[in-house]
PDB file of C-alpha atoms in Angstrom:
ATOM      1  CA  GLY A  20     114.482 120.615  80.668  1.00  0.00           C
ATOM      2  CA  GLU A  21     112.548 120.649  83.902  1.00  0.00           C
ATOM      3  CA  SER A  22     113.647 118.135  86.489  1.00  0.00           C
ATOM      4  CA  VAL A  23     113.013 116.739  89.894  1.00  0.00           C
ATOM      5  CA  GLY A  24     115.785 117.188  92.435  1.00  0.00           C
ATOM      6  CA  LEU A  25     116.605 116.117  95.938  1.00  0.00           C
ATOM      7  CA  HIS A  26     117.970 118.479  98.562  1.00  0.00           C
ATOM      8  CA  LEU A  27     120.364 116.051 100.275  1.00  0.00           C
ATOM      9  CA  PRO A  28     122.201 113.138  98.641  1.00  0.00           C
ATOM     10  CA  THR A  29     122.767 111.209 101.898  1.00  0.00           C
ATOM     11  CA  LEU A  30     121.013 110.859 105.211  1.00  0.00           C
ATOM     12  CA  SER A  31     122.307 109.036 108.278  1.00  0.00           C
ATOM     13  CA  VAL A  32     119.695 108.334 110.940  1.00  0.00           C
ATOM     14  CA  GLN A  33     119.692 106.554 114.258  1.00  0.00           C
ATOM     15  CA  GLU A  34     117.499 103.480 114.458  1.00  0.00           C
ATOM     16  CA  GLY A  35     114.174 104.419 115.988  1.00  0.00           C
ATOM     17  CA  ASP A  36     114.368 108.063 114.942  1.00  0.00           C
ATOM     18  CA  ASN A  37     112.201 109.631 112.254  1.00  0.00           C
ATOM     19  CA  SER A  38     113.630 110.304 108.792  1.00  0.00           C
ATOM     20  CA  ILE A  39     112.705 113.123 106.464  1.00  0.00           C
ATOM     21  CA  ILE A  40     113.713 113.048 102.819  1.00  0.00           C
ATOM     22  CA  ASN A  41     113.103 116.135 100.722  1.00  0.00           C
ATOM     23  CA  CYS A  42     112.526 116.646  97.025  1.00  0.00           C
ATOM     24  CA  ALA A  43     112.053 119.726  94.848  1.00  0.00           C
ATOM     25  CA  TYR A  44     110.266 119.628  91.532  1.00  0.00           C
ATOM     26  CA  SER A  45     110.023 122.277  88.883  1.00  0.00           C
ATOM     27  CA  ASN A  46     107.427 121.072  86.383  1.00  0.00           C
ATOM     28  CA  SER A  47     104.261 122.921  87.325  1.00  0.00           C
ATOM     29  CA  ALA A  48     102.242 120.598  85.076  1.00  0.00           C
ATOM     30  CA  SER A  49     103.070 117.531  87.191  1.00  0.00           C
ATOM     31  CA  ASP A  50     100.073 116.306  89.134  1.00  0.00           C
ATOM     32  CA  TYR A  51     101.172 112.915  90.383  1.00  0.00           C
ATOM     33  CA  PHE A  52     104.165 112.088  92.544  1.00  0.00           C
ATOM     34  CA  ILE A  53     105.625 108.800  93.696  1.00  0.00           C
ATOM     35  CA  TRP A  54     108.283 107.787  96.199  1.00  0.00           C
ATOM     36  CA  TYR A  55     110.328 104.679  95.466  1.00  0.00           C
ATOM     37  CA  LYS A  56     112.803 102.736  97.587  1.00  0.00           C
ATOM     38  CA  GLN A  57     115.667 100.953  95.878  1.00  0.00           C
ATOM     39  CA  GLU A  58     117.736  98.433  97.784  1.00  0.00           C
ATOM     40  CA  SER A  59     121.085  97.321  96.482  1.00  0.00           C
ATOM     41  CA  GLY A  60     120.738  94.986  93.521  1.00  0.00           C
ATOM     42  CA  LYS A  61     116.982  95.436  93.212  1.00  0.00           C
ATOM     43  CA  GLY A  62     114.527  97.457  91.178  1.00  0.00           C
ATOM     44  CA  PRO A  63     112.686 100.456  92.619  1.00  0.00           C
ATOM     45  CA  GLN A  64     109.912  99.493  95.019  1.00  0.00           C
ATOM     46  CA  PHE A  65     106.767 101.618  95.230  1.00  0.00           C
ATOM     47  CA  ILE A  66     106.356 103.207  98.667  1.00  0.00           C
ATOM     48  CA  ILE A  67     103.622 105.800  98.455  1.00  0.00           C
ATOM     49  CA  ASP A  68     102.087 108.217  96.000  1.00  0.00           C
ATOM     50  CA  ILE A  69     100.161 111.465  96.113  1.00  0.00           C
ATOM     51  CA  ARG A  70      98.079 113.422  93.668  1.00  0.00           C
ATOM     52  CA  SER A  71      98.230 117.177  93.394  1.00  0.00           C
ATOM     53  CA  ASN A  72      94.733 117.593  94.835  1.00  0.00           C
ATOM     54  CA  MET A  73      96.120 116.443  98.194  1.00  0.00           C
ATOM     55  CA  ASP A  74      98.800 117.885 100.475  1.00  0.00           C
ATOM     56  CA  LYS A  75      99.326 114.893 102.736  1.00  0.00           C
ATOM     57  CA  ARG A  76      98.959 111.166 102.510  1.00  0.00           C
ATOM     58  CA  GLN A  77      99.824 108.535 105.065  1.00  0.00           C
ATOM     59  CA  GLY A  78     100.815 104.925 104.701  1.00  0.00           C
ATOM     60  CA  GLN A  79     102.294 102.381 107.013  1.00  0.00           C
ATOM     61  CA  ARG A  80     105.082 104.271 108.855  1.00  0.00           C
ATOM     62  CA  VAL A  81     105.392 106.673 105.936  1.00  0.00           C
ATOM     63  CA  THR A  82     103.868 110.052 105.194  1.00  0.00           C
ATOM     64  CA  VAL A  83     104.231 112.091 102.036  1.00  0.00           C
ATOM     65  CA  LEU A  84     103.736 115.850 102.124  1.00  0.00           C
ATOM     66  CA  LEU A  85     103.193 117.960  99.027  1.00  0.00           C
ATOM     67  CA  ASN A  86     103.589 121.737  98.981  1.00  0.00           C
ATOM     68  CA  LYS A  87     102.544 122.926  95.539  1.00  0.00           C
ATOM     69  CA  THR A  88     103.237 126.562  96.370  1.00  0.00           C
ATOM     70  CA  VAL A  89     106.976 125.963  96.623  1.00  0.00           C
ATOM     71  CA  LYS A  90     106.999 122.778  94.537  1.00  0.00           C
ATOM     72  CA  HIS A  91     108.297 120.648  97.366  1.00  0.00           C
ATOM     73  CA  LEU A  92     107.727 117.023  98.253  1.00  0.00           C
ATOM     74  CA  SER A  93     108.881 115.157 101.350  1.00  0.00           C
ATOM     75  CA  LEU A  94     108.819 111.614 102.636  1.00  0.00           C
ATOM     76  CA  GLN A  95     108.722 111.000 106.356  1.00  0.00           C
ATOM     77  CA  ILE A  96     109.582 107.591 107.752  1.00  0.00           C
ATOM     78  CA  ALA A  97     108.581 106.976 111.340  1.00  0.00           C
ATOM     79  CA  ALA A  98     110.701 104.876 113.698  1.00  0.00           C
ATOM     80  CA  THR A  99     113.349 104.154 111.088  1.00  0.00           C
ATOM     81  CA  GLN A 100     114.535 100.559 111.012  1.00  0.00           C
ATOM     82  CA  PRO A 101     117.693  98.933 109.583  1.00  0.00           C
ATOM     83  CA  GLY A 102     115.564  97.582 106.733  1.00  0.00           C
ATOM     84  CA  ASP A 103     114.854 101.149 105.680  1.00  0.00           C
ATOM     85  CA  SER A 104     118.459 101.565 104.549  1.00  0.00           C
ATOM     86  CA  ALA A 105     118.251 102.145 100.793  1.00  0.00           C
ATOM     87  CA  VAL A 106     118.246 104.819  98.115  1.00  0.00           C
ATOM     88  CA  TYR A 107     114.999 106.779  97.960  1.00  0.00           C
ATOM     89  CA  PHE A 108     113.804 108.426  94.767  1.00  0.00           C
ATOM     90  CA  CYS A 109     110.999 110.858  94.189  1.00  0.00           C
ATOM     91  CA  ALA A 110     109.388 110.880  90.766  1.00  0.00           C
ATOM     92  CA  GLU A 111     106.905 113.162  89.076  1.00  0.00           C
ATOM     93  CA  THR A 112     104.578 112.795  86.142  1.00  0.00           C
ATOM     94  CA  VAL A 113     101.266 113.807  84.688  1.00  0.00           C
ATOM     95  CA  LEU A 114      98.381 111.430  85.314  1.00  0.00           C
ATOM     96  CA  GLY A 115      97.545 109.591  82.130  1.00  0.00           C
ATOM     97  CA  ASP A 116     101.010 110.199  80.696  1.00  0.00           C
ATOM     98  CA  TYR A 117     102.956 108.255  83.336  1.00  0.00           C
ATOM     99  CA  LYS A 118     106.373 109.109  81.943  1.00  0.00           C
ATOM    100  CA  LEU A 119     108.333 109.461  85.170  1.00  0.00           C
ATOM    101  CA  SER A 120     111.035 112.047  85.821  1.00  0.00           C
ATOM    102  CA  PHE A 121     113.201 110.960  88.719  1.00  0.00           C
ATOM    103  CA  GLY A 122     115.160 112.912  91.265  1.00  0.00           C
ATOM    104  CA  ALA A 123     118.817 112.171  91.938  1.00  0.00           C
ATOM    105  CA  GLY A 124     118.143 109.897  94.916  1.00  0.00           C
ATOM    106  CA  THR A 125     118.923 110.100  98.640  1.00  0.00           C
ATOM    107  CA  THR A 126     120.897 107.337 100.290  1.00  0.00           C
ATOM    108  CA  VAL A 127     119.533 106.592 103.742  1.00  0.00           C
ATOM    109  CA  THR A 128     121.762 104.756 106.197  1.00  0.00           C
ATOM    110  CA  VAL A 129     120.314 103.597 109.489  1.00  0.00           C
ATOM    111  CA  ARG A 130     122.737 103.422 112.442  1.00  0.00           C
ATOM    112  CA  ALA A 131     122.103 100.722 115.009  1.00  0.00           C
TER     113      ALA A 131
ATOM    114  CA  SER B  16     100.170  95.681  92.180  1.00  0.00           C
ATOM    115  CA  ALA B  17     101.825  93.842  89.307  1.00  0.00           C
ATOM    116  CA  VAL B  18     104.579  91.256  89.498  1.00  0.00           C
ATOM    117  CA  ILE B  19     107.187  92.034  86.867  1.00  0.00           C
ATOM    118  CA  SER B  20     110.036  89.749  85.911  1.00  0.00           C
ATOM    119  CA  GLN B  21     113.007  90.353  83.642  1.00  0.00           C
ATOM    120  CA  LYS B  22     115.413  88.064  81.839  1.00  0.00           C
ATOM    121  CA  PRO B  23     118.332  87.937  82.035  1.00  0.00           C
ATOM    122  CA  SER B  24     118.969  89.350  85.493  1.00  0.00           C
ATOM    123  CA  ARG B  25     122.518  90.213  84.497  1.00  0.00           C
ATOM    124  CA  ASP B  26     124.910  89.697  81.615  1.00  0.00           C
ATOM    125  CA  ILE B  27     128.438  90.479  80.547  1.00  0.00           C
ATOM    126  CA  CYS B  28     128.749  91.168  76.831  1.00  0.00           C
ATOM    127  CA  GLN B  29     131.432  92.037  74.323  1.00  0.00           C
ATOM    128  CA  ARG B  30     131.377  95.352  72.534  1.00  0.00           C
ATOM    129  CA  GLY B  31     129.701  95.300  69.162  1.00  0.00           C
ATOM    130  CA  THR B  32     127.226  92.602  70.120  1.00  0.00           C
ATOM    131  CA  SER B  33     123.519  92.963  70.952  1.00  0.00           C
ATOM    132  CA  LEU B  34     121.458  91.813  73.909  1.00  0.00           C
ATOM    133  CA  THR B  35     117.692  91.383  74.125  1.00  0.00           C
ATOM    134  CA  ILE B  36     116.069  91.853  77.511  1.00  0.00           C
ATOM    135  CA  GLN B  37     112.663  90.359  78.190  1.00  0.00           C
ATOM    136  CA  CYS B  38     110.017  91.796  80.503  1.00  0.00           C
ATOM    137  CA  GLN B  39     106.979  89.792  81.615  1.00  0.00           C
ATOM    138  CA  VAL B  40     104.060  91.130  83.659  1.00  0.00           C
ATOM    139  CA  ASP B  41     101.702  88.799  85.497  1.00  0.00           C
ATOM    140  CA  SER B  42      98.607  90.663  84.339  1.00  0.00           C
ATOM    141  CA  GLN B  43      97.494  92.659  81.334  1.00  0.00           C
ATOM    142  CA  VAL B  44      98.597  96.277  81.536  1.00  0.00           C
ATOM    143  CA  THR B  45      97.970  99.212  79.267  1.00  0.00           C
ATOM    144  CA  MET B  46     101.314 100.951  79.621  1.00  0.00           C
ATOM    145  CA  MET B  47     104.864  99.606  79.768  1.00  0.00           C
ATOM    146  CA  PHE B  48     108.096 101.562  79.808  1.00  0.00           C
ATOM    147  CA  TRP B  49     111.831 100.979  79.656  1.00  0.00           C
ATOM    148  CA  TYR B  50     114.288 102.935  81.809  1.00  0.00           C
ATOM    149  CA  ARG B  51     118.054 103.036  82.114  1.00  0.00           C
ATOM    150  CA  GLN B  52     119.956 103.517  85.351  1.00  0.00           C
ATOM    151  CA  GLN B  53     123.631 104.230  84.856  1.00  0.00           C
ATOM    152  CA  PRO B  54     125.996 103.258  87.675  1.00  0.00           C
ATOM    153  CA  GLY B  55     125.309 105.272  90.829  1.00  0.00           C
ATOM    154  CA  GLN B  56     122.705 107.420  89.101  1.00  0.00           C
ATOM    155  CA  SER B  57     118.989 107.896  88.872  1.00  0.00           C
ATOM    156  CA  LEU B  58     116.582 106.446  86.325  1.00  0.00           C
ATOM    157  CA  THR B  59     116.099 107.879  82.855  1.00  0.00           C
ATOM    158  CA  LEU B  60     113.186 106.991  80.612  1.00  0.00           C
ATOM    159  CA  ILE B  61     114.230 105.367  77.340  1.00  0.00           C
ATOM    160  CA  ALA B  62     110.854 104.786  75.696  1.00  0.00           C
ATOM    161  CA  THR B  63     107.222 103.868  76.000  1.00  0.00           C
ATOM    162  CA  ALA B  64     106.524 100.364  74.715  1.00  0.00           C
ATOM    163  CA  ASN B  65     103.297 100.604  72.743  1.00  0.00           C
ATOM    164  CA  GLN B  66     101.260  97.494  72.106  1.00  0.00           C
ATOM    165  CA  GLY B  67     100.641  97.010  68.422  1.00  0.00           C
ATOM    166  CA  SER B  68     102.663 100.011  67.266  1.00  0.00           C
ATOM    167  CA  GLU B  69     106.170 101.420  67.298  1.00  0.00           C
ATOM    168  CA  ALA B  70     107.665 102.483  70.604  1.00  0.00           C
ATOM    169  CA  THR B  71     107.836 106.171  71.502  1.00  0.00           C
ATOM    170  CA  TYR B  72     111.403 107.229  72.285  1.00  0.00           C
ATOM    171  CA  GLU B  73     112.605 110.004  74.564  1.00  0.00           C
ATOM    172  CA  SER B  74     115.170 112.562  73.535  1.00  0.00           C
ATOM    173  CA  GLY B  75     118.596 110.986  73.243  1.00  0.00           C
ATOM    174  CA  PHE B  76     117.336 107.477  72.523  1.00  0.00           C
ATOM    175  CA  VAL B  77     116.749 106.049  69.045  1.00  0.00           C
ATOM    176  CA  ILE B  78     115.092 102.959  67.659  1.00  0.00           C
ATOM    177  CA  ASP B  79     118.200 101.706  65.861  1.00  0.00           C
ATOM    178  CA  LYS B  80     120.088 101.542  69.140  1.00  0.00           C
ATOM    179  CA  PHE B  81     117.237 100.397  71.393  1.00  0.00           C
ATOM    180  CA  PRO B  82     114.625  98.526  69.361  1.00  0.00           C
ATOM    181  CA  ILE B  83     111.590  97.613  71.432  1.00  0.00           C
ATOM    182  CA  SER B  84     108.823  95.127  70.848  1.00  0.00           C
ATOM    183  CA  ARG B  85     105.499  94.749  72.594  1.00  0.00           C
ATOM    184  CA  PRO B  86     103.511  91.940  71.004  1.00  0.00           C
ATOM    185  CA  ASN B  87     100.800  91.800  73.684  1.00  0.00           C
ATOM    186  CA  LEU B  88      99.609  93.390  76.919  1.00  0.00           C
ATOM    187  CA  THR B  89     101.898  91.400  79.224  1.00  0.00           C
ATOM    188  CA  PHE B  90     105.250  91.218  77.443  1.00  0.00           C
ATOM    189  CA  SER B  91     107.920  93.509  76.022  1.00  0.00           C
ATOM    190  CA  THR B  92     111.524  93.273  74.908  1.00  0.00           C
ATOM    191  CA  LEU B  93     114.314  95.832  74.733  1.00  0.00           C
ATOM    192  CA  THR B  94     117.382  95.197  72.599  1.00  0.00           C
ATOM    193  CA  VAL B  95     120.611  97.043  73.241  1.00  0.00           C
ATOM    194  CA  SER B  96     122.332  97.029  69.852  1.00  0.00           C
ATOM    195  CA  ASN B  97     125.965  97.313  68.862  1.00  0.00           C
ATOM    196  CA  MET B  98     126.966  97.690  72.471  1.00  0.00           C
ATOM    197  CA  SER B  99     129.827  99.768  73.814  1.00  0.00           C
ATOM    198  CA  PRO B 100     131.124 100.071  77.397  1.00  0.00           C
ATOM    199  CA  GLU B 101     129.018 103.228  77.772  1.00  0.00           C
ATOM    200  CA  ASP B 102     125.922 101.020  77.580  1.00  0.00           C
ATOM    201  CA  SER B 103     126.854  99.355  80.877  1.00  0.00           C
ATOM    202  CA  SER B 104     123.821 100.099  83.019  1.00  0.00           C
ATOM    203  CA  ILE B 105     120.822  98.624  84.716  1.00  0.00           C
ATOM    204  CA  TYR B 106     117.864  98.367  82.353  1.00  0.00           C
ATOM    205  CA  LEU B 107     114.462  98.360  83.993  1.00  0.00           C
ATOM    206  CA  CYS B 108     111.007  97.777  82.648  1.00  0.00           C
ATOM    207  CA  SER B 109     107.913  99.120  84.325  1.00  0.00           C
ATOM    208  CA  ALA B 110     104.174  98.735  84.020  1.00  0.00           C
ATOM    209  CA  VAL B 111     101.258 100.907  84.981  1.00  0.00           C
ATOM    210  CA  THR B 112      98.480  99.129  86.803  1.00  0.00           C
ATOM    211  CA  GLY B 113      95.733  99.817  89.293  1.00  0.00           C
ATOM    212  CA  HIS B 114      96.508 100.628  92.922  1.00  0.00           C
ATOM    213  CA  GLY B 115      93.712 101.635  95.251  1.00  0.00           C
ATOM    214  CA  GLY B 116      91.813 103.526  92.596  1.00  0.00           C
ATOM    215  CA  THR B 117      94.820 105.260  91.044  1.00  0.00           C
ATOM    216  CA  ASP B 118      96.971 103.580  88.450  1.00  0.00           C
ATOM    217  CA  THR B 119     100.604 103.664  89.418  1.00  0.00           C
ATOM    218  CA  GLN B 120     103.879 102.406  88.048  1.00  0.00           C
ATOM    219  CA  TYR B 121     105.733  99.334  89.237  1.00  0.00           C
ATOM    220  CA  PHE B 122     109.206  98.201  88.264  1.00  0.00           C
ATOM    221  CA  GLY B 123     110.876  94.946  87.461  1.00  0.00           C
ATOM    222  CA  PRO B 124     114.085  93.867  89.210  1.00  0.00           C
ATOM    223  CA  GLY B 125     116.289  95.160  86.431  1.00  0.00           C
ATOM    224  CA  THR B 126     118.881  93.669  84.088  1.00  0.00           C
ATOM    225  CA  ARG B 127     122.455  94.507  84.998  1.00  0.00           C
ATOM    226  CA  LEU B 128     124.483  94.814  81.831  1.00  0.00           C
ATOM    227  CA  THR B 129     128.260  95.060  81.678  1.00  0.00           C
ATOM    228  CA  VAL B 130     129.886  95.661  78.315  1.00  0.00           C
ATOM    229  CA  LEU B 131     133.583  94.890  77.980  1.00  0.00           C
TER     230      LEU B 131
END
């Protein structure tokens, strides 16, 4: 079936630098996308979401970009901190359905 | 956002036994789901927990193995039946609730199950 995938399984970033995590999706019917952060031993934590009628959305230190033409999603984290070390998942769904399809996950490690 | 709790947080069980996991949301929600996260992997949807009717299962998951209850708008249970070591996973419930005008999905902390 169609799936959401991540381009890189791991990302090592220097503290203070910006991080970019990429995600490809293949279900053209998906119109709602969410980024989650999962720390060790915890459940996924909502970071930011975006609907398909937008191509960019900003939160606190995070920005999500959506390129529907190439079915690509990215999460940018500004001034990465040690607390940002976690596994990041993108997920896609159709609004109203809410059944999430998750990508494989990218492990982000922040170097001091 | 919603605050979601799960019980138990972890358990170690013997094969052939069953475990019921409880999920409690601090507010009424329309939609609740159950996911499985196998060791080192991503999340996979097991089923939609429907209030007042039978759960809707995804391909590869069946009611006899994963019976689900949802007696009201804040509570759901997932039972893992006749367990085998392959059922060792994290089981997560989620709920859809309002967030800045768009409903989004929040997760509980998960139940870490080890089957011996």
